[in-house]
Coordinates of C-alpha atoms in Angstrom, one line a residue:
M1 CA 92.2 57.2 119.2
Y2 CA 95.2 57.8 116.5
L3 CA 95.5 61.7 115.7
R4 CA 97.9 62.2 113.4
G5 CA 97.2 65.8 113.2
R6 CA 97.4 66.9 116.6
H7 CA 98.4 70.0 116.5
F8 CA 95.9 71.2 113.7
I9 CA 93.4 70.9 117.4
L10 CA 95.3 73.7 118.8
I11 CA 95.1 75.8 115.6
D12 CA 91.5 74.7 115.3
T13 CA 90.4 76.3 117.9
V14 CA 92.1 79.1 117.3
L15 CA 90.5 79.9 113.9
I16 CA 87.4 78.5 115.0
S17 CA 87.5 81.4 117.6
L18 CA 88.5 83.8 115.2
A19 CA 86.0 83.6 112.5
Y20 CA 83.5 83.6 114.9
F21 CA 85.5 87.0 116.0
V22 CA 85.4 88.1 112.6
A23 CA 81.7 87.1 111.5
F24 CA 81.3 89.5 114.8
V25 CA 83.3 92.1 114.0
I26 CA 82.2 91.9 110.3
R27 CA 78.3 92.1 111.2
F28 CA 78.7 94.7 113.6
D29 CA 81.3 97.0 112.0
L30 CA 82.3 97.2 115.8
I31 CA 79.1 99.4 116.7
N32 CA 76.9 97.6 119.5
Y33 CA 79.4 94.9 119.9
R34 CA 79.7 95.1 122.9
E35 CA 75.8 94.6 123.4
F36 CA 76.7 90.9 122.1
Y37 CA 80.3 90.6 123.6
E38 CA 78.4 88.3 126.5
R39 CA 77.4 86.0 124.0
F40 CA 79.8 85.8 121.7
S41 CA 82.2 84.2 124.6
L42 CA 79.3 81.6 125.5
I43 CA 79.0 81.3 121.6
T44 CA 82.3 81.0 120.6
L45 CA 83.2 77.9 123.9
G46 CA 80.1 76.0 121.9
V47 CA 80.6 76.1 118.7
V48 CA 84.7 75.1 119.7
A49 CA 83.7 72.1 121.7
L50 CA 80.7 71.1 118.8
R51 CA 83.6 71.5 116.2
L52 CA 86.0 69.7 116.5
P53 CA 84.3 66.1 117.6
I54 CA 83.1 67.0 113.7
F55 CA 86.2 67.4 112.0
Y56 CA 87.6 64.4 113.7
Y57 CA 84.6 62.6 113.1
F58 CA 85.3 63.6 108.7
G59 CA 88.8 63.1 109.0
L60 CA 90.3 66.2 109.4
Y61 CA 92.4 64.8 112.0
R62 CA 93.8 62.0 110.4
R63 CA 95.3 63.2 107.4
L64 CA 98.3 63.9 105.4
W65 CA 97.7 67.1 104.2
R66 CA 100.7 67.3 102.4
Y67 CA 99.6 65.3 99.8
A68 CA 96.1 67.4 100.2
S69 CA 93.3 67.3 96.9
V70 CA 89.8 67.9 95.6
R71 CA 88.9 65.3 98.4
E72 CA 90.6 66.0 101.7
L73 CA 88.7 69.6 100.1
V74 CA 85.4 68.0 100.0
A75 CA 86.2 66.5 104.1
I76 CA 86.9 70.2 104.8
V77 CA 83.4 72.1 103.4
I78 CA 81.1 69.4 104.4
A79 CA 82.8 69.1 108.1
V80 CA 82.6 72.6 108.3
S81 CA 79.0 73.1 106.9
V82 CA 77.7 70.4 109.4
G83 CA 79.4 72.1 111.9
S84 CA 77.8 75.6 111.1
G85 CA 74.2 74.2 110.3
L86 CA 74.1 71.9 113.9
G87 CA 74.9 75.0 115.3
L88 CA 72.3 76.8 113.2
L89 CA 69.8 74.8 114.9
I90 CA 71.4 74.9 118.2
I91 CA 70.7 78.5 118.4
V92 CA 67.3 78.6 117.0
A93 CA 66.3 75.7 119.5
M94 CA 67.4 77.9 122.2
G95 CA 66.4 81.5 121.2
L96 CA 62.8 79.6 121.1
L97 CA 63.1 79.3 125.1
G98 CA 62.0 83.1 124.7
N99 CA 63.7 86.3 126.5
Q100 CA 65.6 84.2 129.0
S101 CA 67.8 82.5 126.4
P102 CA 71.5 84.5 125.7
F103 CA 70.3 83.5 122.1
N104 CA 66.8 85.3 121.8
G105 CA 67.9 88.1 119.2
F106 CA 70.7 86.5 117.8
P107 CA 71.6 87.0 113.7
R108 CA 71.7 84.4 111.5
S109 CA 74.3 86.6 109.4
I110 CA 76.9 85.7 111.4
I111 CA 76.8 82.4 110.8
V112 CA 76.6 82.7 107.3
L113 CA 79.9 85.2 107.8
E114 CA 80.9 82.5 110.4
W115 CA 80.6 79.2 107.7
L116 CA 82.8 81.3 105.2
L117 CA 85.5 82.4 107.3
T118 CA 85.9 78.6 109.3
L119 CA 85.7 77.1 105.4
A120 CA 88.7 80.0 104.2
F121 CA 90.5 79.9 107.9
V122 CA 90.2 76.1 108.3
G123 CA 91.3 75.3 104.6
G124 CA 93.5 77.8 104.4
S125 CA 95.9 76.2 106.7
R126 CA 95.3 72.2 105.2
F127 CA 96.8 73.9 102.0
A128 CA 99.7 76.1 103.3
V129 CA 101.2 72.7 104.7
R130 CA 101.2 71.3 100.9
V131 CA 102.3 74.4 99.2
V132 CA 105.1 74.0 102.2
A133 CA 105.2 70.4 101.0
E134 CA 105.3 71.1 97.4
G135 CA 108.6 73.8 97.8
R136 CA 110.7 71.4 99.7
L137 CA 110.0 68.4 96.7
P138 CA 113.6 68.2 94.9
K139 CA 113.0 69.5 91.2
V140 CA 112.2 66.4 89.8
A141 CA 109.7 65.0 92.0
R142 CA 108.0 68.8 90.9
G143 CA 108.3 67.9 87.0
K144 CA 111.5 70.3 86.6
S145 CA 114.6 68.2 86.4
E146 CA 117.6 69.2 85.1
S147 CA 119.2 65.9 84.2
R148 CA 119.4 65.5 80.2
P149 CA 117.2 62.4 79.0
A150 CA 119.9 59.3 78.4
L151 CA 119.8 55.5 76.1
I152 CA 121.7 53.5 77.9
I153 CA 122.4 50.6 75.3
G154 CA 122.4 46.3 76.2
A155 CA 120.4 47.6 79.1
P156 CA 117.7 44.4 79.3

């Protein structure tokens, strides 16, 4: 297992957890949040455990992010969407178990909010690498050369 972006595993763990936390805060506006706090902890652990292998499968840890393009953006959208879709299926399936399930009455709007936030956080972290890398490139590589064109006479 070769991981080019091993540091992104830790970053993704934090960002996925943050996305769920912010989704809960947006959804409940800090009202009735305590009711779902225990569910939040359980769900966050499950979502992170589900998402990291999905991100690995779609190659998010094997790419050179300083050269990120539309192809990488599509991979991020697909990986985040598959993760949210599977998470929704698990939550719905567990909610069908009845009153004893911690997912009974789980608001589905959290999934939509979490999808948007995870997409923004994970995608933003990856493309921030490209922005920083482009800032370090010499001016010639960015197309802003300070040299003047020259004609060399007698060159083969």
